[in-house]
Structure formats: C-alpha cells, structure tokens
Coordinates of C-alpha atoms and ligand atoms in Angstrom, one line a residue:
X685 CA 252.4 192.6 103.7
X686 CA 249.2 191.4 101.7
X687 CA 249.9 188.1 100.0
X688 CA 248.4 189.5 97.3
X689 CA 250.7 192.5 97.4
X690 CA 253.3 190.4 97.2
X691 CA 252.1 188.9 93.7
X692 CA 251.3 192.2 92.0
X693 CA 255.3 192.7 93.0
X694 CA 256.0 189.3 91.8
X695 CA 254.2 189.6 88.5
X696 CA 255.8 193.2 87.7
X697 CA 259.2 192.7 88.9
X698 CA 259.0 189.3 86.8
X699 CA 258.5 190.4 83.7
X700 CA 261.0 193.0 84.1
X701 CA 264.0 190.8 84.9
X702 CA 263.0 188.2 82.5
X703 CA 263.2 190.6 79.8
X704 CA 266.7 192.2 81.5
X705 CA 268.3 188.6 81.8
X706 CA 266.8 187.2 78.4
X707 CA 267.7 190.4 76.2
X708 CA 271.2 189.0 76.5
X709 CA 270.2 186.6 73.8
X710 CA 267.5 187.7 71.8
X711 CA 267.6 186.4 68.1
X712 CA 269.5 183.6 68.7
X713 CA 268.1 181.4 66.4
X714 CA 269.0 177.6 68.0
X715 CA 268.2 176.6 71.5
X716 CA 270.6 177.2 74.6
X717 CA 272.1 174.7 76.4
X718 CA 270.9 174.6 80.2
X719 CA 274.8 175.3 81.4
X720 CA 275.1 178.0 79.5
X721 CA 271.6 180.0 80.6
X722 CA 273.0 179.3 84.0
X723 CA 276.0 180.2 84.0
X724 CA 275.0 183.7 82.7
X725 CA 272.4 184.6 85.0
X726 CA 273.4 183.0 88.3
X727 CA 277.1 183.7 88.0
X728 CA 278.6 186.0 85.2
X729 CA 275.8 188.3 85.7
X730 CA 277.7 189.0 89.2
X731 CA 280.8 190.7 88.1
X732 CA 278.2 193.4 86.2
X733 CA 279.3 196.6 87.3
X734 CA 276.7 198.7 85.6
X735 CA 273.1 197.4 85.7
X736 CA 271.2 195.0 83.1
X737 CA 268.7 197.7 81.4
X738 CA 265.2 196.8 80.3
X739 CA 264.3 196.9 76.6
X740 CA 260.8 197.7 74.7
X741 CA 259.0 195.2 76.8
X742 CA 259.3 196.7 79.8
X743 CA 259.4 200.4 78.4
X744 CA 255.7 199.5 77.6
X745 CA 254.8 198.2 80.1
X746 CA 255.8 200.7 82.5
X747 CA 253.8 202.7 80.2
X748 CA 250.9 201.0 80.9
X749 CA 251.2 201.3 84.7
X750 CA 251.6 205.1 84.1
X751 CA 249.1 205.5 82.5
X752 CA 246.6 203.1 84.9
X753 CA 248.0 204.8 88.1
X754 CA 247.6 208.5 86.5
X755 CA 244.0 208.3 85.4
X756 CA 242.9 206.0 88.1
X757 CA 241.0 203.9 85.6
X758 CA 242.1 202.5 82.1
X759 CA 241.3 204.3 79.1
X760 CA 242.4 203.8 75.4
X761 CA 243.5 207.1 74.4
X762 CA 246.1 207.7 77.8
X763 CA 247.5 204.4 77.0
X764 CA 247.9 205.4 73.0
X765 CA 249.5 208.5 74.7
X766 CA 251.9 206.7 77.4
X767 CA 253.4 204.6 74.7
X768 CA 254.0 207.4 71.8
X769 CA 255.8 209.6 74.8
X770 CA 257.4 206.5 75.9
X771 CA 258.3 205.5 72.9
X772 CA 259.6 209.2 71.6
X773 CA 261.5 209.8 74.9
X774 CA 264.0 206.5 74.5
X775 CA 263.3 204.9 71.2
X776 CA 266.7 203.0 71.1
X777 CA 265.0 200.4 73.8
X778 CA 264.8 197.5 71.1
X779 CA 261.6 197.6 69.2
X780 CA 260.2 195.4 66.8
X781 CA 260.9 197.3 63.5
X782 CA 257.6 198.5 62.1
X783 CA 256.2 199.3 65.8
X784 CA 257.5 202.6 65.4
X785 CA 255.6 203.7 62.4
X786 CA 251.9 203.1 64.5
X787 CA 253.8 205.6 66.8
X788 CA 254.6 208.0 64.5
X789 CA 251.5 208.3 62.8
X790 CA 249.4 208.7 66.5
X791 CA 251.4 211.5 66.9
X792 CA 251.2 213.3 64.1
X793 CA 248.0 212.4 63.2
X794 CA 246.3 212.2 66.4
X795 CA 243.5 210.4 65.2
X796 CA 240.1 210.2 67.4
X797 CA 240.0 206.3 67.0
X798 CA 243.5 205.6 68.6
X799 CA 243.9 202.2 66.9
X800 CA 243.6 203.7 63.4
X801 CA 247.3 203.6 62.6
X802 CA 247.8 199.3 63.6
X803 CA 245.4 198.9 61.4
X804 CA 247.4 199.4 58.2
X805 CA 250.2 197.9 59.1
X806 CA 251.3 194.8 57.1
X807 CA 249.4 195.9 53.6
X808 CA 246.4 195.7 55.9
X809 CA 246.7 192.9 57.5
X810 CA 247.9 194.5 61.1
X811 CA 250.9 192.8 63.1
X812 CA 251.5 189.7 64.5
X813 CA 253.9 190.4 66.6
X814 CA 254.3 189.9 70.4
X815 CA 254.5 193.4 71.2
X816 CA 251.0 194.0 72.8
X817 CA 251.2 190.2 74.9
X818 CA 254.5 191.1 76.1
X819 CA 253.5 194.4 77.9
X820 CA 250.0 193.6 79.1
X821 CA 250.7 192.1 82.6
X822 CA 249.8 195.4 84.5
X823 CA 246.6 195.1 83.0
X824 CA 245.1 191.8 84.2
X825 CA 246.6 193.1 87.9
X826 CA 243.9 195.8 87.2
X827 CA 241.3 194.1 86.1
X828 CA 238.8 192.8 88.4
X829 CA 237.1 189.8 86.4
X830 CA 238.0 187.5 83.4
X831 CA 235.7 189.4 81.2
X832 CA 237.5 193.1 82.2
X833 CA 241.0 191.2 81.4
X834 CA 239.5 190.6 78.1
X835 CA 238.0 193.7 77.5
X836 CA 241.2 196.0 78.1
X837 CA 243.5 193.4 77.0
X838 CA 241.9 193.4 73.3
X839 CA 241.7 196.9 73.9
X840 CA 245.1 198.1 74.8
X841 CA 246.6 195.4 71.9
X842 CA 244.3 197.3 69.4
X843 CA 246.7 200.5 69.5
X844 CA 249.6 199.1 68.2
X845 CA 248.3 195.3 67.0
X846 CA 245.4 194.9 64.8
X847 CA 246.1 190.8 63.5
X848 CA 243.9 188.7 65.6
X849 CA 246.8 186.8 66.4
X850 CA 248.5 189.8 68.2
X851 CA 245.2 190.7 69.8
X852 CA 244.4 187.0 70.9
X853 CA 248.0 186.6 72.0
X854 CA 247.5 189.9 74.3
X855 CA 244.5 188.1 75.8
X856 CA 245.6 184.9 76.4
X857 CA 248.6 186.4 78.6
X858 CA 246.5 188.4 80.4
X859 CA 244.2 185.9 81.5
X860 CA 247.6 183.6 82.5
X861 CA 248.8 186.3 85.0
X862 CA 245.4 186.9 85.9
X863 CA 244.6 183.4 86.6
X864 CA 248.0 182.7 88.2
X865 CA 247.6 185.5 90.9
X866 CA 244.7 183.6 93.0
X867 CA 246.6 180.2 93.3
X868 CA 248.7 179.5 96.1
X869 CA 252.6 177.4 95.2
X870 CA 253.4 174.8 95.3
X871 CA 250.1 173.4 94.3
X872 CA 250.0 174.3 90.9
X873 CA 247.2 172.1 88.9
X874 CA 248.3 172.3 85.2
X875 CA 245.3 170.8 83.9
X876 CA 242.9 172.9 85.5
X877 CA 245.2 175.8 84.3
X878 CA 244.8 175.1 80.8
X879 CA 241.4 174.0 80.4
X880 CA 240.7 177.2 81.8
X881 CA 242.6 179.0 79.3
X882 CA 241.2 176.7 76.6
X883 CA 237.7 178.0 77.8
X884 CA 239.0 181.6 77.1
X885 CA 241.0 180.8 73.9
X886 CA 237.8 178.5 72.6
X887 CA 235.6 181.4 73.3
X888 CA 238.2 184.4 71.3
X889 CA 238.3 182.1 68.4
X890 CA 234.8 181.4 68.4
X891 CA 233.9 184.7 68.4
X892 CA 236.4 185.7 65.3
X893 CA 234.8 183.1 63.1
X894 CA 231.3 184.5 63.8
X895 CA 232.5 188.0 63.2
X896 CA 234.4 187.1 59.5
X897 CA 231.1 185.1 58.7
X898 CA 229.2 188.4 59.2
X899 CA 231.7 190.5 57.1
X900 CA 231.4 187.9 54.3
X901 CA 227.5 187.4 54.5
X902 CA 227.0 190.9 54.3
X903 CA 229.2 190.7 50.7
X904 CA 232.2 192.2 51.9
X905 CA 235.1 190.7 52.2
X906 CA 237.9 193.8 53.6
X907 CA 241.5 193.1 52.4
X908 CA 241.5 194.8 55.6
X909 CA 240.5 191.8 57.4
X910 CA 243.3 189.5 59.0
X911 CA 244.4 186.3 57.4
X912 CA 242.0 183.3 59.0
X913 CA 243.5 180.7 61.5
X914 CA 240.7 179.3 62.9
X915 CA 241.4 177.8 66.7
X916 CA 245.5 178.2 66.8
X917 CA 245.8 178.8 70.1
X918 CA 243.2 176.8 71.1
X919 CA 244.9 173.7 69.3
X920 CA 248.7 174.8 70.4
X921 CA 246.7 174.3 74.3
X922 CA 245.6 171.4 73.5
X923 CA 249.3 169.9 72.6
X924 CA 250.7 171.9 75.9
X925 CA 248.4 169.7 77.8
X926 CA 249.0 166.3 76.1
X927 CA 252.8 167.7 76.4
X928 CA 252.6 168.5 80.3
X929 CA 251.1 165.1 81.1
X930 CA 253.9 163.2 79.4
X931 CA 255.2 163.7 82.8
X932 CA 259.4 164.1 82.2
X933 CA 261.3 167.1 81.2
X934 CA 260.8 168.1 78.1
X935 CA 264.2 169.4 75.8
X936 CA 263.7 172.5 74.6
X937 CA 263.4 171.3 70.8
X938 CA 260.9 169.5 71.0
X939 CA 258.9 172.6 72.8
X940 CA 260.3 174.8 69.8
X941 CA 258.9 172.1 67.3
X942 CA 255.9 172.7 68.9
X943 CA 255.0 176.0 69.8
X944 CA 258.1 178.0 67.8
X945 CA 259.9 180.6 69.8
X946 CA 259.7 183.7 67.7
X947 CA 258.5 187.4 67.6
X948 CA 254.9 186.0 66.5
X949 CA 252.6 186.1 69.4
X950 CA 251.4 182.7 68.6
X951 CA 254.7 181.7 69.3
X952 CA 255.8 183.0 72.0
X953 CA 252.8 183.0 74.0
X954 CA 252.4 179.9 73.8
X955 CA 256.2 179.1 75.1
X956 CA 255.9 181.7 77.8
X957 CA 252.7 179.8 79.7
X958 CA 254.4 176.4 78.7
X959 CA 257.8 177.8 80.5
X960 CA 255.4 178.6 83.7
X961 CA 253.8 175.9 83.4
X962 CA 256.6 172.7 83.2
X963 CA 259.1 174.8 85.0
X964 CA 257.4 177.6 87.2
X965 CA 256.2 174.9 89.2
X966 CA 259.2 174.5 90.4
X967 CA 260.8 177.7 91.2
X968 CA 260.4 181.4 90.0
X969 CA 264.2 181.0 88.9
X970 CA 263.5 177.3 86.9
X971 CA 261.2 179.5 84.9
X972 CA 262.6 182.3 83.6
X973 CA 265.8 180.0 83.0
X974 CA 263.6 177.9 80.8
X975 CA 262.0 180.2 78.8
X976 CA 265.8 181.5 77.7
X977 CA 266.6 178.2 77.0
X978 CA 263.9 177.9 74.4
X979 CA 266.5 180.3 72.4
X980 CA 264.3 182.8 69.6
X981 CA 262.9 186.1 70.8
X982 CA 264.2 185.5 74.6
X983 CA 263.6 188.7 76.6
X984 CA 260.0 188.4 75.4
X985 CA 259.3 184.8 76.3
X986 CA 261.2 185.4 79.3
X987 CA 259.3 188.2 80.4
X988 CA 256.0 187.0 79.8
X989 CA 257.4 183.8 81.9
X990 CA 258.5 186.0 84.2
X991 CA 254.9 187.8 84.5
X992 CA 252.9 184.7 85.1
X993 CA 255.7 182.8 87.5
X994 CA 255.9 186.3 89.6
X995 CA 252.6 186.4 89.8
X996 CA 252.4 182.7 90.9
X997 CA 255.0 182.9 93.5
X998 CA 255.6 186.7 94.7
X999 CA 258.4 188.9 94.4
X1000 CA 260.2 187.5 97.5
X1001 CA 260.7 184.2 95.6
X1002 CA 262.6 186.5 92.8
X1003 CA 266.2 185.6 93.1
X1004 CA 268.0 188.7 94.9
X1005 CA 270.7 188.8 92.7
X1006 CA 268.4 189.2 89.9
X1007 CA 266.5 191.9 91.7
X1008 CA 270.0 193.5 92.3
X1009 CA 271.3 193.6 89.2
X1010 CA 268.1 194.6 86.9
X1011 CA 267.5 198.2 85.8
X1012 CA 264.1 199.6 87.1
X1013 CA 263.0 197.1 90.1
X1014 CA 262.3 199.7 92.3
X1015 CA 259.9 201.4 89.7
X1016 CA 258.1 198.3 89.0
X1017 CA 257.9 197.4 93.1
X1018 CA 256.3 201.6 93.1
X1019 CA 253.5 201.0 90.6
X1020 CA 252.5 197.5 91.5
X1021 CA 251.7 199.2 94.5
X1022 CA 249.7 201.5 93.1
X1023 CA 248.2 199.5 91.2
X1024 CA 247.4 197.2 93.9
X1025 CA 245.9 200.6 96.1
X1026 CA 243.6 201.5 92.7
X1027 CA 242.3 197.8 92.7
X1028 CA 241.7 197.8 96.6
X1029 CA 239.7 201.2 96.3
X1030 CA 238.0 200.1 93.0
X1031 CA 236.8 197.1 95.4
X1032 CA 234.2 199.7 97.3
X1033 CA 232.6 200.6 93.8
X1034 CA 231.8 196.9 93.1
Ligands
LIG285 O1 255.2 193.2 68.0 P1 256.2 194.2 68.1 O2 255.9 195.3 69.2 O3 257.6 193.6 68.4 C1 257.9 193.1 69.7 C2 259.3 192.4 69.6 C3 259.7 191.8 70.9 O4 260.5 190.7 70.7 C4 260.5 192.9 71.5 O5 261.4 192.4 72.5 C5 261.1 193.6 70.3 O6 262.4 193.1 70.0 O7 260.2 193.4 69.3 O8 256.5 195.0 66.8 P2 256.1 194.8 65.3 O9 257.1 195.5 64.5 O10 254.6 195.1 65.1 O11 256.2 193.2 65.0 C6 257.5 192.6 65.2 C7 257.9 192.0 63.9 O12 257.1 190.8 63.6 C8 257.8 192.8 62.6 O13 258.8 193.8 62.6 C9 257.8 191.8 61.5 O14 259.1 191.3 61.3 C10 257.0 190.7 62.1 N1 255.6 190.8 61.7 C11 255.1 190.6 60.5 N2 255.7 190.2 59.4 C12 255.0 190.0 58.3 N3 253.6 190.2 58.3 C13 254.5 191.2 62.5 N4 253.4 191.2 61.8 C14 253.7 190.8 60.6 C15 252.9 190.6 59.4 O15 251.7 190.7 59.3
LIG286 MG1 262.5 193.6 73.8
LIG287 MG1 264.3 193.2 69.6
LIG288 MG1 261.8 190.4 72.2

C-alpha cells in the first residue's frame, strides 16, 4: 500500500476514534488526570460489548467525504446538502445546540447562497464554535495546494459558521492535516510546523483587517460584521512555540491557561495542534490521550488530534484495540480510499 494511502487512513480513522474515545468525557469542566484517560481507553474500553459510536463530529465529517466522493469534486451546495440529510437522518449525534437551526432553515428555505442561514446566527454575529474545524479533515486530503485547503476550508465553514473565528479555526486545521500528511515520523520539526502555520494564520488575519477597513471606509459598519480580534490565532502560535521549546512535559493546566479547551474554535484548535504537536511526536496513542487529558470539549479536541496525528503517522500506527472497538472504521478506511483515488486522478488534470 501507498505510504500516502496509509495517511489519508490515518487522518480519517483518527479523527474518528478520537471523537469515539473523547466523547466519553465531553464537558468535563477540570482537567483529567493521565491514569484515569488511560485506564479508560487502553483497558476499560476492553470489556465494551457493544461498540463506542461516533457523535456530530464525525457525522459531519463523513458527510463531507460523501459528498467529495459523490460529485468527484467539492462544491458548496452538495456539502450544505450532505450535512442537512445528515443531520435530519440522526440528529441525536451530539450537536452544538444552535447548529440545528442553520439546518433547519437550509431546508426549508433552500436558499441559492447556502451560507445565508450561519450568517444570523448569534444576533448577527455568526458562531464561534468548533463545529466547521472539527469536521474539515476530509478536505485538506482533497485539496491539492495550501491555497485550495484554504479556499474550501473557508468555504465549507461558511454553511454552518459565519464568525471569523469559526472560519479561521476551520482553516487553520485544515492546513495542520494538510501539512502533517507530507512529513515522514519520527522526525517531526515543531518549529518549522508552526511557523508555517503562523505564515497561514498571519496571512487570514491580515486579510480580515483589510476587509473590516473596507466595510468601515466605505461608511458602513454591518452589525452583521463579526466582533474584531485582530491576530488571535496568530498570537495563541506564537505562545505554542515559546511553550514547545521549553522542552519538558507540559501539565495540562497550564496548556488550558493558555489556549482554553472549550467548544470555541479558538480554543480548541489551538489545543488540538498543541496535542499533536508535544505528544504526537511520540506516538498516535500519546496524542489522542493528551488531548482528553486537556478535559473541556474532549471528543472535539480529540478528534482534531486525532486528524493531524493520523495523518502524521498512518492508520497502521492506530492502536488496534481502538480500531476494534470504534463505530464506523471501516467506513472511514472506504472513503479515504476514495478520496485518495479522486486526488490520484485529479493529479492528470494538473
Ligand atoms: O460549533 P458547533 O457545530 O458545535 C460543535 C460542538 C462540538 O463540541 C461537538 O462535539 C458538539 O458537542 O458541539 O455548534 P454551534 O451551536 O454553532 O456552536 C456551539 C456552541 O458555541 C453554541 O451552542 C454556543 O453555546 C457557543 N457559541 C456562541 N455563544 C455565544 N455567541 C458559538 N458561537 C457563539 C456566539 O457567537
Ligand atoms: Mg461531538
Ligand atoms: Mg456535545
Ligand atoms: Mg465536542
């Protein structure tokens, strides 16, 4: 098998058991100790008779790879589609509570611009939440280039997300996976990792404040427009690095001081590619682990961990027990497949 093969496996079959295994503790508000993260997934999980089922994160996702591996390409109004039938067919999968309402109102609206709805959520404002970072991984397997991750990233976040925060978030993930597939373990280079992603997060931000200067010169200020945070990701990167190069294991506190572990994307984007980055080195299983650990929205930090670690090391470095016990693994193996014979053929057209 293609090593690369192996890594479009690795990414999809990561997020999906990080969100299985960190669903068991979603909302916990404190941090968990090590022992106890452990102890669940390497030997209670064991004695589970039926298996661990998937929540919203990987519901969308998988809607994402339908949608990809139906139309052959990606396009905005399939995916708006793939996540209201998703989202209709099992809607007891855990979503974040005002999610539903963008889904509702792109079905019975059906509006021509699919990301009408997101956009008045929150008085306006559109949501923050991780929802659109925490399913984008099939995308930036897709994508051929950094500038096509952005592009459908921002795109795909737009149906459901419409706070730059969410959008960014969406991005930033993306271009983690995507720039995690290429290297080979276990010679990971943090540094070069996140001044790469600084580069990307520098640019997003930059771009924002050029685009609210515009709104406002032209005398318009929209209430519609999202609350500013100039450069939040782009400083939260900054402290990962200065935080990776201390160079000892970091306690889970002090990542939560800095980076928070909640539904927010800023939040727990930022912890995912920190999880990846201090623990992923080590092993796929180290990872995913860690980003439970951090305690807060768990099955989405654990997932996007998952994503990026998967895609670092390959499905074969996925613990088999985890593989064994997670609902859906053969479904995610199918479409990364698929998606992997799309990219291949896409390859000709370049
Ligand atoms: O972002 P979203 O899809 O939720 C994903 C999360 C993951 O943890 C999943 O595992 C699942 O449990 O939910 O759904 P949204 O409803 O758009 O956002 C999630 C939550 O973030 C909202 O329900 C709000 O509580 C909060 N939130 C906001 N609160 C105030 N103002 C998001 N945006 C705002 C905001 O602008
Ligand atoms: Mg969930
Ligand atoms: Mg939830
Ligand atoms: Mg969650």
């Amino acid at each position: 098998m293609s090593k690369m093969l192996h890594k479009f496996r690795g990414t999809l079959v990561g997020a999906l058991v990080g969100d299985c295994l960190g669903s068991n503790y979603e909302g916990v508000s404190s941090t968990l100790p090590w022992g106890e993260v452990t102890d669940y997934t390497l030997e209670r999980i064991k004695d589970e008779k039926e298996p661990i089922h998937y929540t919203d994160d990987t519901a969308m996702t998988r809607a994402i790879c339908k949608s990809l591996t139906e139309e052959k390409k990606y396009d905005n109004r399939s995916m708006a589609k793939a996540f209201v039938q998703e989202f209709f067919k099992e809607p007891g999968r855990g979503y974040g509570a005002a999610v539903g309402t963008v889904f509702k109102r792109l079905r019975d609206t059906n509006p021509e611009d699919v990301t009408l709805p997101a956009r008045s959520q929150f008085d306006g404002q559109g949501s923050y939440g991780n929802g659109a970072a925490m399913r984008i991984s099939p995308v930036a397997l897709y994508s051929r280039s950094s500038s096509e991750v952005q592009k459908n990233a921002q795109e795909n976040a737009l149906i459901t997300h419409a706070h730059i925060n969410g959008v960014n978030g969406a991005v930033l993930q993306a271009e983690a996976v995507f720039k995690a597939l290429p290297l080979e373990p276990p010679n990971l280079n943090t540094d070069k990792f996140i001044d790469d992603l600084l580069e990307v997060a520098k640019k997003l931000e930059e771009e924002y404040e050029e685009s609210s200067k515009e709104k406002e010169d032209g005398g318009h200020i929209s209430t519609s427009s999202p609350q500013k945070k100039p450069f939040l990701y782009f400083k939260k990167l900054k402290e990962m690095k200065e935080l990776l190069n201390k160079g000892e294991t970091l306690e889970p506190e002090t990542v939560v001081e800095t980076f928070g572990n909640g539904i927010r994307a800023e939040e727990a984007v930022p912890a995912a590619i920190f999880s990846f980055l201090h623990k992923g080195r080590e092993s796929f299983q180290e990872s995913v682990n860690y980003a439970i650990s951090l305690g807060g929205d768990t099955d989405t930090i654990a997932s996007m961990a998952g994503a990026i670690s998967g895609a670092y090391w390959g499905v074969n470095e996925i613990p088999e027990l985890w593989k064994s016990k997670c609902e859906g693994v053969e479904e995610a193996i199918e479409f990364a497949n698929k998606i992997f014979e799309l990219k291949e053929e896409r390859k000709d057209d370049e």
